[in-house]
């Protein structure tokens, strides 16, 4: 799979992972075609919050990947590519009771041990740095040097910059070659057959049936709220606010569920428009509907952290479906059953942060170059599904 001149790379899926793969493969000299069943950013990448953040990542491979993910955004921003789209800011992780103080202290230690720049704020210092917090917020860890990016804006910028051919409304049926060979030279799609030297499977939830990983990749819906513009309130928040319960929600702890079995973790993101984005739930379904119960839950928690949010009008709610894996780690790497297929899916709530990094990784793998992080924890072959087995 060495990157010879004008090799054909076909990417399945135009979410942020597919778009970033297109950008970096084109830079590496490939002729790139993106095959998208609906429209670019029409799935999770167009319905996300957009935290480009290490703060919430579990210590270990995901935290290490996120550190490199944030660095990739910084580099792309410095190059001018993400001008106007990537907003650098801190994340403030807030504790409201003793249990949360403990969770936060342990998490801060893990972040610091990984080399992440943090600042710990006691009650008094915190309330002078972040305005309008409820008096019950006791302490915070500020994770510095992070950022925010709107998924669909990044997808659009990367696709345009890649110069790739994007086939909208084109569905890939199957990635198994008829003769069971180890190489996929032709992809069968609703628009006919497409030739490929390299295939990148970046189809989010659609990857499950193509890989035979239906039991491994799972939908996890999230509902989010958007408020009206409130520039002065917005200016008083120097970064996003994340309740410690977000960490607990990510760890799937039964005790953190609401009575209805709905998990959630609160994030309040001050957008560059002056609005606030408030999220999000974690629900085991692929239904993209929103409901008043979720809005009530998120608003109650948000107003408990920043009471003045209660003065704002809610403009809209929306939902997206994350693609989660059963072990909480994405699949990034070569598909073991094939010589020319690279898999990049299962990013759950981290794909906006990890998307551009993953594009770098995909291009490095396709070109036979060294990858920027250890891929062993993300090996697509670790579940041994039928089309994964070599
Ligand atoms: C509510 C919510 C909040 C989130 N917040 C954050 C956040 O703050 N920070 C963060 O880092 N991440 C966040 N995420 C996660 C992030 O949005 C996803 O991890 C990321 O968008 C996944 O990108 P993707 O390219 O892998 O998949 P997707 O965006 O799902 O794209 C996959 C594409 O593949 C196409 N496709 C599927 N099957 C086929 C097929 N057979 N043929 C052709 N095309 C196909 C689909 O139509 C789709 O467009 C959030 C997600 C949600 C839902």
CSV table of C-alpha atoms and ligand atoms in Angstrom, one decimal:
chain,number,residue,atom,x,y,z
A,1,UNK,CA,0.0,0.0,0.0
A,2,UNK,CA,2.9,2.4,-0.5
A,3,UNK,CA,1.8,5.8,-1.8
A,4,UNK,CA,2.7,5.7,-5.4
A,5,UNK,CA,1.7,8.6,-7.6
A,6,UNK,CA,-2.1,8.9,-8.2
A,7,UNK,CA,-3.1,5.7,-6.4
A,8,UNK,CA,-6.9,5.7,-6.0
A,9,UNK,CA,-8.2,6.0,-2.5
A,10,UNK,CA,-11.9,5.5,-1.9
A,11,UNK,CA,-13.3,6.6,1.4
A,12,UNK,CA,-16.6,5.3,2.7
A,13,UNK,CA,-18.3,8.0,4.7
A,14,UNK,CA,-18.1,11.8,4.7
A,15,UNK,CA,-18.1,12.5,8.4
A,16,UNK,CA,-15.2,14.2,10.0
A,17,UNK,CA,-13.1,11.1,9.9
A,18,UNK,CA,-13.7,10.5,6.2
A,19,UNK,CA,-13.2,14.3,5.4
A,20,UNK,CA,-9.9,14.3,7.4
A,21,UNK,CA,-8.8,11.2,5.7
A,22,UNK,CA,-9.6,12.8,2.3
A,23,UNK,CA,-7.5,15.8,3.2
A,24,UNK,CA,-4.4,14.0,4.4
A,25,UNK,CA,-4.6,11.3,1.6
A,26,UNK,CA,-4.8,14.0,-1.0
A,27,UNK,CA,-1.8,15.8,0.5
A,28,UNK,CA,0.1,12.4,0.4
A,29,UNK,CA,-0.6,12.3,-3.4
A,30,UNK,CA,-3.6,10.0,-3.7
A,31,UNK,CA,-6.5,10.5,-6.0
A,32,UNK,CA,-9.3,10.6,-3.5
A,33,UNK,CA,-13.0,9.8,-3.9
A,34,UNK,CA,-15.4,10.0,-1.0
A,35,UNK,CA,-18.6,7.9,-1.2
A,36,UNK,CA,-21.3,9.1,1.1
A,37,UNK,CA,-24.7,7.5,1.6
A,38,UNK,CA,-26.5,10.7,2.4
A,39,UNK,CA,-24.6,14.1,2.6
A,40,UNK,CA,-21.3,15.2,4.2
A,41,UNK,CA,-21.7,15.7,8.0
A,42,UNK,CA,-25.3,14.4,7.9
A,43,UNK,CA,-24.7,11.9,10.8
A,44,UNK,CA,-22.8,12.3,14.1
A,45,UNK,CA,-20.3,14.9,12.7
A,46,UNK,CA,-23.2,17.3,12.1
A,47,UNK,CA,-24.9,16.8,15.4
A,48,UNK,CA,-22.0,17.1,17.9
A,49,UNK,CA,-21.0,19.6,20.6
A,50,UNK,CA,-17.5,20.1,19.2
A,51,UNK,CA,-15.2,19.9,22.2
A,52,UNK,CA,-11.6,19.4,21.1
A,53,UNK,CA,-10.6,18.3,24.5
A,54,UNK,CA,-8.4,16.1,26.5
A,55,UNK,CA,-10.3,17.0,29.7
A,56,UNK,CA,-12.9,14.3,29.7
A,57,UNK,CA,-10.8,11.4,28.3
A,58,UNK,CA,-10.1,8.4,30.4
A,59,UNK,CA,-6.4,8.0,31.3
A,60,UNK,CA,-4.6,5.7,29.0
A,61,UNK,CA,-4.7,5.3,25.2
A,62,UNK,CA,-7.7,7.6,24.7
A,63,UNK,CA,-6.1,10.4,26.7
A,64,UNK,CA,-2.8,10.0,24.8
A,65,UNK,CA,-4.7,10.1,21.5
A,66,UNK,CA,-6.7,13.2,22.5
A,67,UNK,CA,-3.5,15.0,23.4
A,68,UNK,CA,-2.2,14.3,19.9
A,69,UNK,CA,-5.7,15.1,18.5
A,70,UNK,CA,-5.6,18.6,20.1
A,71,UNK,CA,-2.1,19.1,18.8
A,72,UNK,CA,-3.3,18.2,15.3
A,73,UNK,CA,-5.9,21.0,15.5
A,74,UNK,CA,-3.4,23.5,16.7
A,75,UNK,CA,-1.1,22.6,13.8
A,76,UNK,CA,-3.9,22.8,11.2
A,77,UNK,CA,-5.0,26.1,12.7
A,78,UNK,CA,-1.4,27.5,12.6
A,79,UNK,CA,-1.2,26.5,8.9
A,80,UNK,CA,-4.3,28.7,8.3
A,81,UNK,CA,-6.5,25.8,7.2
A,82,UNK,CA,-8.9,26.1,10.2
A,83,UNK,CA,-8.9,29.9,10.2
A,84,UNK,CA,-12.1,31.1,11.9
A,85,UNK,CA,-13.2,27.6,12.8
A,86,UNK,CA,-11.1,26.4,15.7
A,87,UNK,CA,-11.5,28.4,18.8
A,88,UNK,CA,-8.8,27.8,21.5
A,89,UNK,CA,-10.0,28.0,25.1
A,90,UNK,CA,-9.8,26.2,28.4
A,91,UNK,CA,-12.1,23.6,29.9
A,92,UNK,CA,-13.2,24.0,33.5
A,93,UNK,CA,-14.1,20.8,35.2
A,94,UNK,CA,-16.3,21.6,38.1
A,95,UNK,CA,-17.0,19.8,41.4
A,96,UNK,CA,-20.1,20.5,43.4
A,97,UNK,CA,-19.8,18.0,46.3
A,98,UNK,CA,-17.3,15.9,48.1
A,99,UNK,CA,-17.6,12.9,45.8
A,100,UNK,CA,-17.0,15.1,42.8
A,101,UNK,CA,-14.0,16.7,44.5
A,102,UNK,CA,-12.5,13.2,44.8
A,103,UNK,CA,-13.2,12.2,41.2
A,104,UNK,CA,-11.8,15.5,40.0
A,105,UNK,CA,-8.6,15.2,42.1
A,106,UNK,CA,-7.9,11.7,40.7
A,107,UNK,CA,-8.6,12.9,37.2
A,108,UNK,CA,-6.4,16.0,37.6
A,109,UNK,CA,-3.5,13.8,38.7
A,110,UNK,CA,-3.9,11.6,35.6
A,111,UNK,CA,-4.0,14.6,33.3
A,112,UNK,CA,-0.9,16.1,34.9
A,113,UNK,CA,0.9,12.8,34.7
A,114,UNK,CA,0.2,12.8,30.9
A,115,UNK,CA,1.8,16.2,30.6
A,116,UNK,CA,-1.4,18.2,30.2
A,117,UNK,CA,-1.3,21.7,31.4
A,118,UNK,CA,-3.8,22.1,34.2
A,119,UNK,CA,-4.6,24.7,36.9
A,120,UNK,CA,-6.4,23.9,40.1
A,121,UNK,CA,-8.8,26.6,41.4
A,122,UNK,CA,-10.2,26.7,44.9
A,123,UNK,CA,-13.6,28.3,45.5
A,124,UNK,CA,-12.5,31.9,45.8
A,125,UNK,CA,-10.0,31.8,42.8
A,126,UNK,CA,-12.5,30.0,40.7
A,127,UNK,CA,-15.3,32.5,41.2
A,128,UNK,CA,-13.0,35.3,40.2
A,129,UNK,CA,-11.9,33.6,37.0
A,130,UNK,CA,-15.3,32.3,35.9
A,131,UNK,CA,-18.2,34.8,36.4
A,132,UNK,CA,-21.8,33.9,37.3
A,133,UNK,CA,-21.2,30.4,38.7
A,134,UNK,CA,-23.5,29.2,41.4
A,135,UNK,CA,-22.1,29.7,44.9
A,136,UNK,CA,-22.3,25.9,45.5
A,137,UNK,CA,-19.5,25.2,42.9
A,138,UNK,CA,-16.6,24.3,45.2
A,139,UNK,CA,-13.6,23.8,43.0
A,140,UNK,CA,-12.4,23.4,39.4
A,141,UNK,CA,-9.6,22.0,37.4
A,142,UNK,CA,-8.8,24.2,34.4
A,143,UNK,CA,-7.4,22.2,31.5
A,144,UNK,CA,-5.6,24.7,29.3
A,145,UNK,CA,-4.9,24.8,25.6
A,146,UNK,CA,-8.0,23.0,24.4
A,147,UNK,CA,-10.5,24.2,21.9
A,148,UNK,CA,-13.9,24.0,20.2
A,149,UNK,CA,-14.8,23.3,16.6
A,150,UNK,CA,-18.2,22.8,14.9
A,151,UNK,CA,-18.1,19.4,13.2
A,152,UNK,CA,-19.9,20.3,10.0
A,153,UNK,CA,-17.7,23.4,9.4
A,154,UNK,CA,-14.6,21.3,9.8
A,155,UNK,CA,-15.9,18.6,7.4
A,156,UNK,CA,-16.7,21.2,4.8
A,157,UNK,CA,-13.3,22.9,5.1
A,158,UNK,CA,-11.4,19.6,4.9
A,159,UNK,CA,-13.4,18.3,1.9
A,160,UNK,CA,-13.0,21.5,-0.1
A,161,UNK,CA,-9.2,21.7,0.7
A,162,UNK,CA,-8.8,18.0,-0.3
A,163,UNK,CA,-10.1,18.6,-3.8
A,164,UNK,CA,-11.6,15.1,-3.5
A,165,UNK,CA,-14.6,13.9,-5.6
A,166,UNK,CA,-17.5,13.6,-3.2
A,167,UNK,CA,-20.3,11.2,-4.3
A,168,UNK,CA,-23.4,12.2,-2.3
A,169,UNK,CA,-26.4,9.8,-1.9
A,170,UNK,CA,-24.1,6.9,-2.9
A,171,UNK,CA,-24.4,3.8,-0.6
A,172,UNK,CA,-21.7,1.1,-0.4
A,173,UNK,CA,-23.5,-2.3,-0.2
A,174,UNK,CA,-20.7,-4.6,0.8
A,175,UNK,CA,-16.9,-4.6,1.1
A,176,UNK,CA,-16.4,-8.3,0.5
A,177,UNK,CA,-14.8,-9.1,-2.8
A,178,UNK,CA,-16.8,-11.8,-4.7
A,179,UNK,CA,-13.7,-14.1,-5.0
A,180,UNK,CA,-12.8,-13.8,-1.3
A,181,UNK,CA,-9.4,-12.4,-2.2
A,182,UNK,CA,-7.5,-10.2,0.3
A,183,UNK,CA,-7.7,-7.1,-1.8
A,184,UNK,CA,-10.7,-4.9,-2.7
A,185,UNK,CA,-10.2,-3.5,-6.2
A,186,UNK,CA,-13.9,-2.7,-6.9
A,187,UNK,CA,-16.5,-1.3,-4.5
A,188,UNK,CA,-20.2,-2.1,-5.2
A,189,UNK,CA,-22.3,1.0,-4.7
A,190,UNK,CA,-25.7,2.3,-5.6
A,191,UNK,CA,-23.9,4.3,-8.3
A,192,UNK,CA,-22.2,1.3,-9.7
A,193,UNK,CA,-18.7,-0.1,-9.3
A,194,UNK,CA,-15.8,2.1,-8.2
A,195,UNK,CA,-12.2,1.2,-8.6
A,196,UNK,CA,-9.9,1.4,-5.6
A,197,UNK,CA,-6.3,0.8,-4.7
A,198,UNK,CA,-6.9,1.7,-1.0
A,199,UNK,CA,-10.3,1.6,0.8
A,200,UNK,CA,-10.9,3.6,4.0
A,201,UNK,CA,-13.9,2.6,6.0
A,202,UNK,CA,-15.0,5.7,7.9
A,203,UNK,CA,-18.8,5.0,7.9
A,204,UNK,CA,-19.6,5.6,11.5
A,205,UNK,CA,-22.5,3.4,12.5
A,206,UNK,CA,-22.8,2.1,8.9
A,207,UNK,CA,-19.4,0.4,9.4
A,208,UNK,CA,-21.0,-2.3,11.6
A,209,UNK,CA,-22.8,-4.2,8.8
A,210,UNK,CA,-19.9,-3.7,6.4
A,211,UNK,CA,-17.4,-5.2,8.9
A,212,UNK,CA,-19.7,-7.8,10.5
A,213,UNK,CA,-19.4,-6.0,13.9
A,214,UNK,CA,-23.0,-5.5,14.7
A,215,UNK,CA,-22.5,-6.6,18.3
A,216,UNK,CA,-19.4,-4.5,18.8
A,217,UNK,CA,-20.5,-1.1,17.4
A,218,UNK,CA,-23.5,0.4,19.2
A,219,UNK,CA,-25.5,3.5,18.7
A,220,UNK,CA,-25.5,6.0,21.6
A,221,UNK,CA,-27.7,9.0,21.2
A,222,UNK,CA,-27.0,12.4,22.6
A,223,UNK,CA,-29.4,15.4,22.9
A,224,UNK,CA,-28.1,19.0,23.0
A,225,UNK,CA,-29.7,22.4,23.5
A,226,UNK,CA,-28.9,25.8,22.0
A,227,UNK,CA,-29.8,29.1,23.7
A,228,UNK,CA,-30.2,32.6,22.3
A,229,UNK,CA,-27.2,34.9,22.1
A,230,UNK,CA,-26.2,36.5,25.4
A,231,UNK,CA,-22.9,38.2,24.7
A,232,UNK,CA,-22.1,39.6,28.2
A,233,UNK,CA,-22.9,36.3,30.0
A,234,UNK,CA,-20.9,34.5,27.3
A,235,UNK,CA,-17.9,36.8,27.8
A,236,UNK,CA,-17.8,35.9,31.5
A,237,UNK,CA,-17.0,32.3,30.7
A,238,UNK,CA,-13.4,31.9,29.6
A,239,UNK,CA,-14.0,28.3,28.5
A,240,UNK,CA,-16.4,25.5,28.5
A,241,UNK,CA,-17.8,24.2,31.8
A,242,UNK,CA,-17.9,20.5,32.4
A,243,UNK,CA,-19.6,19.0,35.4
A,244,UNK,CA,-17.6,16.2,37.1
A,245,UNK,CA,-20.7,14.1,36.4
A,246,UNK,CA,-19.6,14.1,32.8
A,247,UNK,CA,-16.7,11.8,33.7
A,248,UNK,CA,-19.0,9.6,35.7
A,249,UNK,CA,-21.4,9.4,32.7
A,250,UNK,CA,-18.6,8.3,30.4
A,251,UNK,CA,-17.7,5.6,32.8
A,252,UNK,CA,-21.2,4.1,32.5
A,253,UNK,CA,-21.6,3.9,36.2
A,254,UNK,CA,-25.2,2.7,37.0
A,255,UNK,CA,-25.3,5.0,40.0
A,256,UNK,CA,-25.1,8.1,37.7
A,257,UNK,CA,-28.1,7.2,35.7
A,258,UNK,CA,-31.3,9.1,36.2
A,259,UNK,CA,-34.4,7.3,37.4
A,260,UNK,CA,-35.4,6.7,33.8
A,261,UNK,CA,-32.1,5.0,33.0
A,262,UNK,CA,-30.9,8.0,31.0
A,263,UNK,CA,-27.2,8.8,31.5
A,264,UNK,CA,-26.0,12.3,31.0
A,265,UNK,CA,-23.0,14.6,31.7
A,266,UNK,CA,-23.3,18.3,31.7
A,267,UNK,CA,-21.2,20.5,29.4
A,268,UNK,CA,-21.9,24.2,28.9
A,269,UNK,CA,-20.1,25.6,25.9
A,270,UNK,CA,-20.0,29.3,25.3
A,271,UNK,CA,-20.0,29.5,21.4
A,272,UNK,CA,-18.3,32.2,19.4
A,273,UNK,CA,-21.8,33.4,18.3
A,274,UNK,CA,-22.6,34.4,21.9
A,275,UNK,CA,-24.9,31.5,22.3
A,276,UNK,CA,-24.6,28.6,24.7
A,277,UNK,CA,-24.6,24.9,23.7
A,278,UNK,CA,-25.7,22.7,26.5
A,279,UNK,CA,-25.4,18.9,26.4
A,280,UNK,CA,-25.7,16.1,26.5
A,281,UNK,CA,-27.5,12.8,27.2
A,282,UNK,CA,-26.1,9.3,26.5
A,283,UNK,CA,-29.0,7.0,25.5
A,284,UNK,CA,-28.8,3.5,24.1
A,285,UNK,CA,-30.8,4.1,20.9
A,286,UNK,CA,-30.3,5.2,17.3
A,287,UNK,CA,-33.5,7.2,17.3
A,288,UNK,CA,-32.6,10.9,16.6
A,289,UNK,CA,-35.7,12.4,18.2
A,290,UNK,CA,-35.6,15.0,21.0
A,291,UNK,CA,-37.9,15.1,24.1
A,292,UNK,CA,-38.9,17.5,26.7
A,293,UNK,CA,-37.7,15.2,29.5
A,294,UNK,CA,-34.1,15.5,28.3
A,295,UNK,CA,-34.3,19.3,27.8
A,296,UNK,CA,-35.7,19.6,31.3
A,297,UNK,CA,-32.9,17.5,32.8
A,298,UNK,CA,-30.1,19.4,30.9
A,299,UNK,CA,-31.6,22.8,31.7
A,300,UNK,CA,-32.0,22.0,35.4
A,301,UNK,CA,-28.4,20.9,35.7
A,302,UNK,CA,-27.1,23.9,33.6
A,303,UNK,CA,-29.0,26.5,35.7
A,304,UNK,CA,-27.8,24.8,38.9
A,305,UNK,CA,-24.2,25.6,37.7
A,306,UNK,CA,-24.8,29.0,36.1
A,307,UNK,CA,-28.1,30.4,37.4
A,308,UNK,CA,-28.3,33.2,34.9
A,309,UNK,CA,-28.7,30.7,32.1
A,310,UNK,CA,-32.3,30.5,33.4
A,311,UNK,CA,-32.9,34.0,32.0
A,312,UNK,CA,-32.2,32.9,28.4
A,313,UNK,CA,-34.6,31.6,25.8
A,314,UNK,CA,-34.0,28.2,24.4
A,315,UNK,CA,-33.7,28.3,20.6
A,316,UNK,CA,-33.6,24.7,19.7
A,317,UNK,CA,-32.7,21.1,20.7
A,318,UNK,CA,-31.2,18.5,18.5
A,319,UNK,CA,-29.9,15.0,18.8
A,320,UNK,CA,-27.1,12.9,17.1
A,321,UNK,CA,-26.1,9.3,17.4
A,322,UNK,CA,-22.6,8.4,18.4
A,323,UNK,CA,-21.0,5.1,17.3
A,324,UNK,CA,-19.7,3.5,20.4
A,325,UNK,CA,-17.7,0.3,20.8
A,326,UNK,CA,-18.2,-2.2,23.6
A,327,UNK,CA,-14.8,-1.6,25.1
A,328,UNK,CA,-14.9,2.2,24.7
A,329,UNK,CA,-12.0,2.4,22.2
A,330,UNK,CA,-12.4,3.3,18.5
A,331,UNK,CA,-11.2,1.0,15.7
A,332,UNK,CA,-8.3,2.6,13.9
A,333,UNK,CA,-5.9,0.5,11.7
A,334,UNK,CA,-5.8,-2.1,8.9
A,335,UNK,CA,-8.6,-4.6,8.6
A,336,UNK,CA,-6.9,-7.9,9.1
A,337,UNK,CA,-8.9,-9.7,6.4
A,338,UNK,CA,-7.7,-7.4,3.7
A,339,UNK,CA,-4.4,-5.9,2.4
A,340,UNK,CA,-5.8,-2.6,1.3
A,341,UNK,CA,-8.6,-1.7,3.8
A,342,UNK,CA,-8.1,0.8,6.6
A,343,UNK,CA,-10.8,1.0,9.3
A,344,UNK,CA,-11.5,4.2,11.2
A,345,UNK,CA,-14.8,4.1,13.2
A,346,UNK,CA,-16.3,3.8,16.7
A,347,UNK,CA,-15.3,7.2,18.0
A,348,UNK,CA,-18.3,7.6,20.2
A,349,UNK,CA,-18.1,11.1,21.8
A,350,UNK,CA,-14.5,11.8,20.8
A,351,UNK,CA,-14.6,11.9,17.0
A,352,UNK,CA,-14.5,15.7,16.6
A,353,UNK,CA,-11.4,15.8,18.7
A,354,UNK,CA,-9.8,12.7,17.1
A,355,UNK,CA,-11.0,13.1,13.5
A,356,UNK,CA,-8.1,15.2,12.1
A,357,UNK,CA,-5.6,13.0,13.9
A,358,UNK,CA,-7.2,9.9,12.5
A,359,UNK,CA,-7.0,11.4,9.0
A,360,UNK,CA,-3.2,11.8,9.5
A,361,UNK,CA,-3.0,8.2,10.7
A,362,UNK,CA,-5.0,6.9,7.7
A,363,UNK,CA,-2.7,8.7,5.3
A,364,UNK,CA,0.4,7.5,7.1
A,365,UNK,CA,-0.8,3.9,7.0
A,366,UNK,CA,-1.8,4.1,3.3
A,367,UNK,CA,1.6,5.6,2.5
A,368,UNK,CA,3.6,3.1,4.6
A,369,UNK,CA,4.9,5.8,6.9
A,370,UNK,CA,5.1,5.8,10.8
A,371,UNK,CA,1.9,6.7,12.6
A,372,UNK,CA,1.9,9.4,15.3
A,373,UNK,CA,0.4,7.2,18.1
A,374,UNK,CA,0.5,3.6,19.2
A,375,UNK,CA,-2.4,1.9,17.4
A,376,UNK,CA,-2.3,-1.4,19.3
A,377,UNK,CA,-5.1,-0.4,21.7
A,378,UNK,CA,-7.3,0.5,18.7
A,379,UNK,CA,-6.6,-2.6,16.6
A,380,UNK,CA,-9.7,-3.3,14.4
A,381,UNK,CA,-8.9,-7.0,14.6
A,382,UNK,CA,-9.3,-7.2,18.4
A,383,UNK,CA,-12.9,-8.4,18.2
A,384,UNK,CA,-12.3,-11.2,15.7
A,385,UNK,CA,-15.5,-10.8,13.8
A,386,UNK,CA,-16.2,-12.9,10.7
A,387,UNK,CA,-14.9,-10.3,8.2
A,388,UNK,CA,-12.1,-9.2,10.5
A,389,UNK,CA,-10.5,-12.6,10.8
A,390,UNK,CA,-7.4,-12.9,8.7
B,1,LIG,C1,-24.7,14.7,20.7
B,1,LIG,C2,-23.2,14.5,20.4
B,1,LIG,C3,-22.2,15.3,21.0
B,1,LIG,C4,-20.9,15.0,20.6
B,1,LIG,N1,-19.9,15.9,21.2
B,1,LIG,C5,-18.6,15.7,20.8
B,1,LIG,C6,-17.6,16.5,21.3
B,1,LIG,O1,-17.9,17.5,22.1
B,1,LIG,N2,-16.3,16.3,21.0
B,1,LIG,C7,-16.0,15.2,20.2
B,1,LIG,O2,-14.8,15.0,19.9
B,1,LIG,N3,-16.9,14.4,19.6
B,1,LIG,C8,-18.2,14.6,19.9
B,1,LIG,N4,-19.2,13.8,19.4
B,1,LIG,C9,-18.8,12.6,18.7
B,1,LIG,C10,-18.5,12.9,17.2
B,1,LIG,O3,-19.6,13.7,16.7
B,1,LIG,C11,-18.3,11.6,16.5
B,1,LIG,O4,-17.4,10.8,17.1
B,1,LIG,C12,-17.8,11.9,15.1
B,1,LIG,O5,-18.6,12.8,14.4
B,1,LIG,C13,-17.8,10.6,14.2
B,1,LIG,O6,-17.3,10.9,13.0
B,1,LIG,P1,-17.3,9.8,11.8
B,1,LIG,O7,-16.8,10.4,10.6
B,1,LIG,O8,-16.6,8.6,12.4
B,1,LIG,O9,-18.8,9.3,11.6
B,1,LIG,P2,-20.1,10.1,11.1
B,1,LIG,O10,-20.1,11.5,11.3
B,1,LIG,O11,-21.3,9.3,11.7
B,1,LIG,O12,-20.1,9.9,9.5
B,1,LIG,C14,-20.2,8.6,8.9
B,1,LIG,C15,-20.8,8.8,7.5
B,1,LIG,O13,-20.8,7.5,6.8
B,1,LIG,C16,-21.9,7.5,6.0
B,1,LIG,N5,-22.2,6.1,5.7
B,1,LIG,C17,-22.6,5.1,6.6
B,1,LIG,N6,-22.7,3.9,6.0
B,1,LIG,C18,-22.4,4.1,4.7
B,1,LIG,C19,-22.4,3.3,3.5
B,1,LIG,N7,-22.6,2.0,3.6
B,1,LIG,N8,-22.0,3.8,2.3
B,1,LIG,C20,-21.7,5.2,2.2
B,1,LIG,N9,-21.7,6.0,3.3
B,1,LIG,C21,-22.0,5.5,4.5
B,1,LIG,C22,-23.0,8.2,6.8
B,1,LIG,O14,-24.0,8.6,6.0
B,1,LIG,C23,-22.2,9.3,7.5
B,1,LIG,O15,-22.3,10.5,6.9
B,1,LIG,C24,-20.5,14.0,19.7
B,1,LIG,C25,-21.5,13.3,19.1
B,1,LIG,C26,-22.9,13.5,19.4
B,1,LIG,C27,-23.9,12.7,18.7
